[in-house]
Amino acid sequence: MVNFTIQNVLIAVSDDYATVDVQIVDGVIAAIAPNLQVIGTAIDGKNKLLLPGFFNAHTHSSEMWQRGIMSTFPLELWLAELYDFAPLDPEQVYLSALGTAVETLLSGGTSVVDHLVLIPGLELETIAIATRAYREVGIRAFIAPLIQDESLTAGMPSGESAQNHEPYFRSTAATLEIIEEAVRQFHRPDEGINILVAPTGIQLCTDALFEGCTELSDRYNLCRHSHLLETRAQEKLAQEKYGCTAVEHLKRIGYLSDRTSLAHCVWLNDADIAILAETQSTVVHNPLSNLRLGSGIAPILKYRQAGVNVTFGCDGASSNDSQDLLEAIKMGSILHNVTDSDYQHWITPRQAVEMASLGGAKGLNIADKLGSLTVGKQADLVLYDLTNLSLLPRTDPIGLLVLGRPTNVVDSAWVNGKQIVADGEITTINVDELRQELFNRSQWETKRKSETVAQIESHYRTVMGL
């Protein structure tokens, strides 16, 4: 492992900045102070800002193939349309995982939580392919295979009409066996690859699936991930299924914990928020997809005031149409200035940076290893070029990074001390070849509403009173 010393680099300290040297030895931050002796390779940090790597704490890599084309629908109809697309093939899974990793890295992220869509019948192969892609790039990957055991139509409230849902094609037991085998084959935290248990959400999962995932989580010390109350329809569905809120029910069946991260969390009440704080569960804020799909604005300021850990995610690239983590952090910070008139609750740029780094680490139960520039922590680091036009003039570097429109500002990035971005370029794979493959395997097209989507739309409008 290469040792190195970043010299004369700017870091954030309390409410100010300091120019220091940072020594990295065996992939770990060994020292932070001015005028350190150079250990290993000397790296010029002059006019650069060093921050801990951010977490893209919720995305779906394979949605890259549908970005820019999906209709302006609410989630339930958007999902029906997404299911209408031609099935994924293994090569698409590989290329989209590469693309997700590259875009995340070049916008400040060194870790990605991929709620990975599985190819039916090729579930373990899908996970193996995504694992290979993330290893090749070198990003720290948390692969959360997206699983369900109920059919798509079960994801909407029935209202007053009786609904008959087709059985899901794979049994609950078979699904849990796949996840357990994935853990055996691929869960290698020391090598930067982690497997999570990740039922898609209460809308498409039985209690048996949630409880089975909890048992696997406890047995193998795995983190848990899920969507939670992304839409108003899911809030109504929870009342139909459980006679209480989804949060109350997940607490009752034991899914919530300090190892649980929950994407979206838009439609929660004050009692739900108190439960998340009590269980030390993490909220992953996905502001861009919530706006894109009309899901609502998550009460992030309430979460923070209640002591709930919050971090950021891009969400999938066809519900956001981007994997620009800096864009998600900016929107996730300033969006809430209109939800609470007390500006003392608003999210500052430094708080946003901490949410994106340490908040992400807390949500994955690794805050003792990652998430801050602290001696003894692993060297997942990003160096930003402060001479870049979008970070000028010289005012507050973190303020410009979060509140501005930074483009091409990542100079270097390291994961576990290994450099994978240098001079603004990915060093581990040929990005030009990736770009060409993505171009060649796609075509300009438009999306037309299918008969299936039209039927689901009719029911959706009825139960939602539209």
mmCIF file of C-alpha atoms in Angstrom, residues 69-339:
data_model
loop_
_atom_site.group_PDB
_atom_site.id
_atom_site.type_symbol
_atom_site.label_atom_id
_atom_site.label_comp_id
_atom_site.label_asym_id
_atom_site.label_seq_id
_atom_site.Cartn_x
_atom_site.Cartn_y
_atom_site.Cartn_z
ATOM 1 C CA ILE A 69 -36.869 9.307 -20.728
ATOM 2 C CA MET A 70 -39.237 8.541 -17.859
ATOM 3 C CA SER A 71 -42.584 10.340 -17.795
ATOM 4 C CA THR A 72 -43.429 13.056 -15.293
ATOM 5 C CA PHE A 73 -45.412 10.669 -13.110
ATOM 6 C CA PRO A 74 -45.787 10.117 -9.372
ATOM 7 C CA LEU A 75 -43.805 7.157 -8.065
ATOM 8 C CA GLU A 76 -46.488 4.468 -8.367
ATOM 9 C CA LEU A 77 -47.077 5.208 -12.063
ATOM 10 C CA TRP A 78 -43.393 5.855 -12.676
ATOM 11 C CA LEU A 79 -42.607 2.369 -11.310
ATOM 12 C CA ALA A 80 -45.206 0.775 -13.566
ATOM 13 C CA GLU A 81 -43.574 2.492 -16.525
ATOM 14 C CA LEU A 82 -40.091 1.457 -15.372
ATOM 15 C CA TYR A 83 -41.214 -2.185 -15.192
ATOM 16 C CA ASP A 84 -42.419 -1.827 -18.787
ATOM 17 C CA PHE A 85 -38.904 -1.330 -20.126
ATOM 18 C CA ALA A 86 -37.038 -4.269 -21.638
ATOM 19 C CA PRO A 87 -35.348 -6.365 -18.939
ATOM 20 C CA LEU A 88 -31.757 -5.627 -18.014
ATOM 21 C CA ASP A 89 -28.938 -7.794 -19.254
ATOM 22 C CA PRO A 90 -25.683 -8.476 -17.359
ATOM 23 C CA GLU A 91 -23.589 -6.143 -19.503
ATOM 24 C CA GLN A 92 -25.965 -3.271 -18.752
ATOM 25 C CA VAL A 93 -25.656 -3.965 -15.027
ATOM 26 C CA TYR A 94 -21.873 -3.839 -15.322
ATOM 27 C CA LEU A 95 -21.719 -0.627 -17.353
ATOM 28 C CA SER A 96 -24.264 1.231 -15.233
ATOM 29 C CA ALA A 97 -22.458 0.293 -12.018
ATOM 30 C CA LEU A 98 -19.237 1.649 -13.529
ATOM 31 C CA GLY A 99 -21.022 4.831 -14.580
ATOM 32 C CA THR A 100 -22.628 5.311 -11.162
ATOM 33 C CA ALA A 101 -19.260 4.895 -9.454
ATOM 34 C CA VAL A 102 -17.534 7.360 -11.772
ATOM 35 C CA GLU A 103 -20.199 10.067 -11.428
ATOM 36 C CA THR A 104 -20.266 9.635 -7.660
ATOM 37 C CA LEU A 105 -16.481 9.931 -7.380
ATOM 38 C CA LEU A 106 -16.291 13.001 -9.592
ATOM 39 C CA SER A 107 -18.875 14.752 -7.407
ATOM 40 C CA GLY A 108 -17.149 14.077 -4.099
ATOM 41 C CA GLY A 109 -18.426 10.612 -3.127
ATOM 42 C CA THR A 110 -16.090 7.786 -2.162
ATOM 43 C CA SER A 111 -18.853 5.373 -1.057
ATOM 44 C CA VAL A 112 -22.076 4.289 -2.748
ATOM 45 C CA VAL A 113 -25.110 2.413 -1.419
ATOM 46 C CA ASP A 114 -26.544 0.632 -4.458
ATOM 47 C CA HIS A 115 -30.099 -0.640 -3.902
ATOM 48 C CA LEU A 116 -29.377 -2.993 -6.746
ATOM 49 C CA VAL A 117 -32.158 -4.201 -9.053
ATOM 50 C CA LEU A 118 -31.703 -7.943 -9.636
ATOM 51 C CA ILE A 119 -32.221 -9.742 -12.942
ATOM 52 C CA PRO A 120 -34.840 -12.477 -12.315
ATOM 53 C CA GLY A 121 -33.194 -15.876 -12.455
ATOM 54 C CA LEU A 122 -29.735 -14.290 -12.440
ATOM 55 C CA GLU A 123 -29.798 -12.727 -8.990
ATOM 56 C CA LEU A 124 -26.378 -13.857 -7.761
ATOM 57 C CA GLU A 125 -24.851 -13.153 -11.147
ATOM 58 C CA THR A 126 -26.259 -9.594 -10.990
ATOM 59 C CA ILE A 127 -24.620 -9.043 -7.591
ATOM 60 C CA ALA A 128 -21.347 -10.558 -8.835
ATOM 61 C CA ILE A 129 -21.308 -8.243 -11.853
ATOM 62 C CA ALA A 130 -21.951 -5.110 -9.779
ATOM 63 C CA THR A 131 -19.276 -6.242 -7.320
ATOM 64 C CA ARG A 132 -16.782 -6.648 -10.168
ATOM 65 C CA ALA A 133 -17.562 -3.156 -11.499
ATOM 66 C CA TYR A 134 -17.143 -1.483 -8.120
ATOM 67 C CA ARG A 135 -13.905 -3.355 -7.451
ATOM 68 C CA GLU A 136 -12.501 -2.263 -10.801
ATOM 69 C CA VAL A 137 -13.248 1.409 -10.153
ATOM 70 C CA GLY A 138 -12.152 1.197 -6.513
ATOM 71 C CA ILE A 139 -15.090 2.978 -4.892
ATOM 72 C CA ARG A 140 -16.263 1.666 -1.518
ATOM 73 C CA ALA A 141 -19.495 -0.183 -2.300
ATOM 74 C CA PHE A 142 -22.454 -1.120 -0.135
ATOM 75 C CA ILE A 143 -24.514 -3.411 -2.343
ATOM 76 C CA ALA A 144 -28.101 -3.678 -1.132
ATOM 77 C CA PRO A 145 -29.889 -6.201 -3.384
ATOM 78 C CA LEU A 146 -33.415 -4.879 -3.895
ATOM 79 C CA ILE A 147 -35.860 -7.608 -2.903
ATOM 80 C CA GLN A 148 -39.618 -7.976 -2.592
ATOM 81 C CA ASP A 149 -42.112 -10.814 -2.260
ATOM 82 C CA GLU A 150 -45.305 -9.158 -3.481
ATOM 83 C CA SER A 151 -46.347 -8.110 -6.988
ATOM 84 C CA LEU A 152 -46.287 -4.516 -8.226
ATOM 85 C CA THR A 153 -50.050 -3.970 -7.933
ATOM 86 C CA ALA A 154 -49.855 -4.663 -4.180
ATOM 87 C CA GLY A 155 -47.904 -1.432 -3.796
ATOM 88 C CA MET A 156 -50.970 0.813 -3.999
ATOM 89 C CA PRO A 157 -53.815 1.236 -1.527
ATOM 90 C CA SER A 158 -56.943 -0.627 -2.596
ATOM 91 C CA GLY A 159 -59.379 2.052 -1.515
ATOM 92 C CA GLU A 160 -62.920 0.710 -1.614
ATOM 93 C CA SER A 161 -62.280 -1.679 -4.500
ATOM 94 C CA ALA A 162 -61.329 -5.311 -3.947
ATOM 95 C CA GLN A 163 -57.932 -6.075 -5.446
ATOM 96 C CA ASN A 164 -56.533 -9.461 -6.445
ATOM 97 C CA HIS A 165 -52.776 -9.510 -6.826
ATOM 98 C CA GLU A 166 -50.782 -12.079 -8.717
ATOM 99 C CA PRO A 167 -48.379 -14.031 -6.493
ATOM 100 C CA TYR A 168 -44.786 -12.867 -6.759
ATOM 101 C CA PHE A 169 -42.703 -15.150 -8.968
ATOM 102 C CA ARG A 170 -40.191 -16.023 -6.232
ATOM 103 C CA SER A 171 -41.003 -17.226 -2.707
ATOM 104 C CA THR A 172 -39.951 -15.386 0.428
ATOM 105 C CA ALA A 173 -37.754 -18.301 1.495
ATOM 106 C CA ALA A 174 -36.022 -18.465 -1.883
ATOM 107 C CA THR A 175 -35.350 -14.729 -1.769
ATOM 108 C CA LEU A 176 -33.780 -14.947 1.667
ATOM 109 C CA GLU A 177 -31.632 -17.886 0.511
ATOM 110 C CA ILE A 178 -30.297 -15.742 -2.337
ATOM 111 C CA ILE A 179 -29.339 -12.944 0.053
ATOM 112 C CA GLU A 180 -27.646 -15.327 2.466
ATOM 113 C CA GLU A 181 -25.640 -16.850 -0.376
ATOM 114 C CA ALA A 182 -24.710 -13.342 -1.565
ATOM 115 C CA VAL A 183 -23.356 -12.596 1.903
ATOM 116 C CA ARG A 184 -21.242 -15.754 1.829
ATOM 117 C CA GLN A 185 -19.853 -15.014 -1.626
ATOM 118 C CA PHE A 186 -19.424 -11.255 -1.709
ATOM 119 C CA HIS A 187 -19.516 -9.613 1.740
ATOM 120 C CA ARG A 188 -15.900 -8.489 2.196
ATOM 121 C CA PRO A 189 -15.877 -5.248 4.246
ATOM 122 C CA ASP A 190 -12.077 -5.241 4.544
ATOM 123 C CA GLU A 191 -11.896 -5.226 0.745
ATOM 124 C CA GLY A 192 -14.440 -2.403 0.324
ATOM 125 C CA ILE A 193 -17.430 -4.565 -0.669
ATOM 126 C CA ASN A 194 -20.368 -4.830 1.734
ATOM 127 C CA ILE A 195 -23.698 -6.619 1.360
ATOM 128 C CA LEU A 196 -26.801 -5.150 3.032
ATOM 129 C CA VAL A 197 -30.231 -6.664 3.581
ATOM 130 C CA ALA A 198 -32.603 -4.423 1.672
ATOM 131 C CA PRO A 199 -36.321 -5.162 1.268
ATOM 132 C CA THR A 200 -37.653 -2.518 -1.087
ATOM 133 C CA GLY A 201 -40.294 -1.266 1.372
ATOM 134 C CA ILE A 202 -43.549 -1.959 3.180
ATOM 135 C CA GLN A 203 -45.466 -1.511 -0.081
ATOM 136 C CA LEU A 204 -44.092 -4.676 -1.732
ATOM 137 C CA CYS A 205 -42.797 -6.776 1.158
ATOM 138 C CA THR A 206 -44.423 -9.069 3.692
ATOM 139 C CA ASP A 207 -43.549 -9.101 7.365
ATOM 140 C CA ALA A 208 -41.922 -12.483 6.745
ATOM 141 C CA LEU A 209 -39.420 -10.871 4.385
ATOM 142 C CA PHE A 210 -38.622 -8.026 6.789
ATOM 143 C CA GLU A 211 -38.242 -10.446 9.689
ATOM 144 C CA GLY A 212 -36.048 -12.769 7.629
ATOM 145 C CA CYS A 213 -33.826 -9.841 6.695
ATOM 146 C CA THR A 214 -33.585 -8.786 10.336
ATOM 147 C CA GLU A 215 -32.490 -12.291 11.283
ATOM 148 C CA LEU A 216 -29.810 -12.316 8.552
ATOM 149 C CA SER A 217 -28.701 -8.853 9.641
ATOM 150 C CA ASP A 218 -28.262 -9.997 13.218
ATOM 151 C CA ARG A 219 -26.578 -13.269 12.315
ATOM 152 C CA TYR A 220 -24.009 -11.769 9.919
ATOM 153 C CA ASN A 221 -23.753 -8.251 11.431
ATOM 154 C CA LEU A 222 -25.132 -6.642 8.272
ATOM 155 C CA CYS A 223 -26.611 -3.196 7.842
ATOM 156 C CA ARG A 224 -30.247 -2.832 6.780
ATOM 157 C CA HIS A 225 -31.691 -0.584 4.098
ATOM 158 C CA SER A 226 -35.159 0.133 2.718
ATOM 159 C CA HIS A 227 -37.416 2.738 1.189
ATOM 160 C CA LEU A 228 -39.832 4.232 3.703
ATOM 161 C CA LEU A 229 -42.977 6.302 3.102
ATOM 162 C CA GLU A 230 -41.781 7.967 -0.050
ATOM 163 C CA THR A 231 -45.328 8.888 -1.145
ATOM 164 C CA ARG A 232 -48.754 9.750 0.223
ATOM 165 C CA ALA A 233 -50.072 6.542 -1.329
ATOM 166 C CA GLN A 234 -47.637 4.502 0.775
ATOM 167 C CA GLU A 235 -48.858 6.292 3.900
ATOM 168 C CA LYS A 236 -52.439 5.283 3.027
ATOM 169 C CA LEU A 237 -51.337 1.730 2.214
ATOM 170 C CA ALA A 238 -49.647 1.316 5.608
ATOM 171 C CA GLN A 239 -52.870 2.215 7.377
ATOM 172 C CA GLU A 240 -54.729 -0.343 5.253
ATOM 173 C CA LYS A 241 -52.179 -3.104 5.895
ATOM 174 C CA TYR A 242 -51.331 -2.522 9.534
ATOM 175 C CA GLY A 243 -53.890 -0.164 11.096
ATOM 176 C CA CYS A 244 -50.971 2.025 12.213
ATOM 177 C CA THR A 245 -48.122 3.945 10.628
ATOM 178 C CA ALA A 246 -45.381 2.119 8.736
ATOM 179 C CA VAL A 247 -42.805 3.343 11.257
ATOM 180 C CA GLU A 248 -44.772 1.966 14.200
ATOM 181 C CA HIS A 249 -45.068 -1.358 12.397
ATOM 182 C CA LEU A 250 -41.378 -1.602 11.482
ATOM 183 C CA LYS A 251 -40.483 -0.897 15.090
ATOM 184 C CA ARG A 252 -42.934 -3.577 16.231
ATOM 185 C CA ILE A 253 -41.344 -6.235 13.999
ATOM 186 C CA GLY A 254 -37.797 -5.201 14.942
ATOM 187 C CA TYR A 255 -36.460 -3.792 11.677
ATOM 188 C CA LEU A 256 -35.364 -0.389 13.008
ATOM 189 C CA SER A 257 -31.905 -0.039 14.591
ATOM 190 C CA ASP A 258 -28.662 1.927 14.515
ATOM 191 C CA ARG A 259 -27.695 -0.237 11.530
ATOM 192 C CA THR A 260 -30.841 0.718 9.568
ATOM 193 C CA SER A 261 -30.907 3.417 6.873
ATOM 194 C CA LEU A 262 -34.216 4.459 5.349
ATOM 195 C CA ALA A 263 -34.542 6.275 2.031
ATOM 196 C CA HIS A 264 -36.961 9.201 1.551
ATOM 197 C CA CYS A 265 -39.061 9.298 4.779
ATOM 198 C CA VAL A 266 -41.337 12.002 3.364
ATOM 199 C CA TRP A 267 -44.666 11.168 5.030
ATOM 200 C CA LEU A 268 -43.841 10.705 8.725
ATOM 201 C CA ASN A 269 -45.588 12.286 11.695
ATOM 202 C CA ASP A 270 -44.038 13.549 14.915
ATOM 203 C CA ALA A 271 -44.522 10.220 16.705
ATOM 204 C CA ASP A 272 -42.777 8.442 13.812
ATOM 205 C CA ILE A 273 -39.865 10.859 14.039
ATOM 206 C CA ALA A 274 -39.534 10.157 17.753
ATOM 207 C CA ILE A 275 -39.351 6.418 16.977
ATOM 208 C CA LEU A 276 -36.544 6.967 14.456
ATOM 209 C CA ALA A 277 -34.626 8.965 17.060
ATOM 210 C CA GLU A 278 -35.246 6.329 19.737
ATOM 211 C CA THR A 279 -34.086 3.460 17.494
ATOM 212 C CA GLN A 280 -31.137 5.507 16.125
ATOM 213 C CA SER A 281 -32.244 4.806 12.566
ATOM 214 C CA THR A 282 -30.819 6.943 9.745
ATOM 215 C CA VAL A 283 -32.803 8.910 7.150
ATOM 216 C CA VAL A 284 -31.344 9.147 3.638
ATOM 217 C CA HIS A 285 -32.601 12.359 2.055
ATOM 218 C CA ASN A 286 -33.197 12.156 -1.720
ATOM 219 C CA PRO A 287 -34.479 15.651 -2.503
ATOM 220 C CA LEU A 288 -34.164 15.539 -6.284
ATOM 221 C CA SER A 289 -36.165 12.375 -6.874
ATOM 222 C CA ASN A 290 -38.754 13.500 -4.312
ATOM 223 C CA LEU A 291 -39.255 16.659 -6.379
ATOM 224 C CA ARG A 292 -39.018 14.877 -9.742
ATOM 225 C CA LEU A 293 -41.770 12.402 -8.745
ATOM 226 C CA GLY A 294 -43.857 14.905 -6.775
ATOM 227 C CA SER A 295 -43.462 12.816 -3.637
ATOM 228 C CA GLY A 296 -43.154 15.779 -1.289
ATOM 229 C CA ILE A 297 -40.553 17.482 0.883
ATOM 230 C CA ALA A 298 -39.208 15.326 3.704
ATOM 231 C CA PRO A 299 -39.265 17.108 7.098
ATOM 232 C CA ILE A 300 -35.482 17.048 7.382
ATOM 233 C CA LEU A 301 -35.253 19.974 9.793
ATOM 234 C CA LYS A 302 -37.628 18.193 12.172
ATOM 235 C CA TYR A 303 -35.475 15.067 11.960
ATOM 236 C CA ARG A 304 -32.348 16.992 12.821
ATOM 237 C CA GLN A 305 -33.994 18.794 15.734
ATOM 238 C CA ALA A 306 -35.203 15.441 17.071
ATOM 239 C CA GLY A 307 -31.682 14.008 16.939
ATOM 240 C CA VAL A 308 -32.234 11.727 13.931
ATOM 241 C CA ASN A 309 -29.122 11.119 11.821
ATOM 242 C CA VAL A 310 -29.620 12.362 8.240
ATOM 243 C CA THR A 311 -27.460 11.907 5.150
ATOM 244 C CA PHE A 312 -27.908 12.351 1.387
ATOM 245 C CA GLY A 313 -28.489 10.164 -1.656
ATOM 246 C CA CYS A 314 -28.901 10.797 -5.362
ATOM 247 C CA ASP A 315 -31.494 8.025 -5.793
ATOM 248 C CA GLY A 316 -31.646 6.178 -9.089
ATOM 249 C CA ALA A 317 -30.576 7.895 -12.270
ATOM 250 C CA SER A 318 -34.044 7.732 -13.829
ATOM 251 C CA SER A 319 -35.876 9.293 -10.877
ATOM 252 C CA ASN A 320 -33.215 11.975 -10.514
ATOM 253 C CA ASP A 321 -31.594 11.714 -13.960
ATOM 254 C CA SER A 322 -28.198 12.425 -12.426
ATOM 255 C CA GLN A 323 -25.669 11.004 -9.986
ATOM 256 C CA ASP A 324 -24.239 14.418 -9.093
ATOM 257 C CA LEU A 325 -23.861 14.146 -5.331
ATOM 258 C CA LEU A 326 -22.943 17.814 -4.890
ATOM 259 C CA GLU A 327 -26.209 18.763 -6.582
ATOM 260 C CA ALA A 328 -28.165 16.513 -4.198
ATOM 261 C CA ILE A 329 -26.367 18.007 -1.200
ATOM 262 C CA LYS A 330 -27.109 21.570 -2.325
ATOM 263 C CA MET A 331 -30.771 20.890 -2.999
ATOM 264 C CA GLY A 332 -31.120 18.862 0.187
ATOM 265 C CA SER A 333 -29.747 21.780 2.171
ATOM 266 C CA ILE A 334 -31.505 24.861 0.799
ATOM 267 C CA LEU A 335 -34.855 23.237 -0.031
ATOM 268 C CA HIS A 336 -35.821 23.408 3.629
ATOM 269 C CA ASN A 337 -35.368 27.141 3.966
ATOM 270 C CA VAL A 338 -38.999 27.348 2.819
ATOM 271 C CA THR A 339 -40.341 24.752 5.277
#
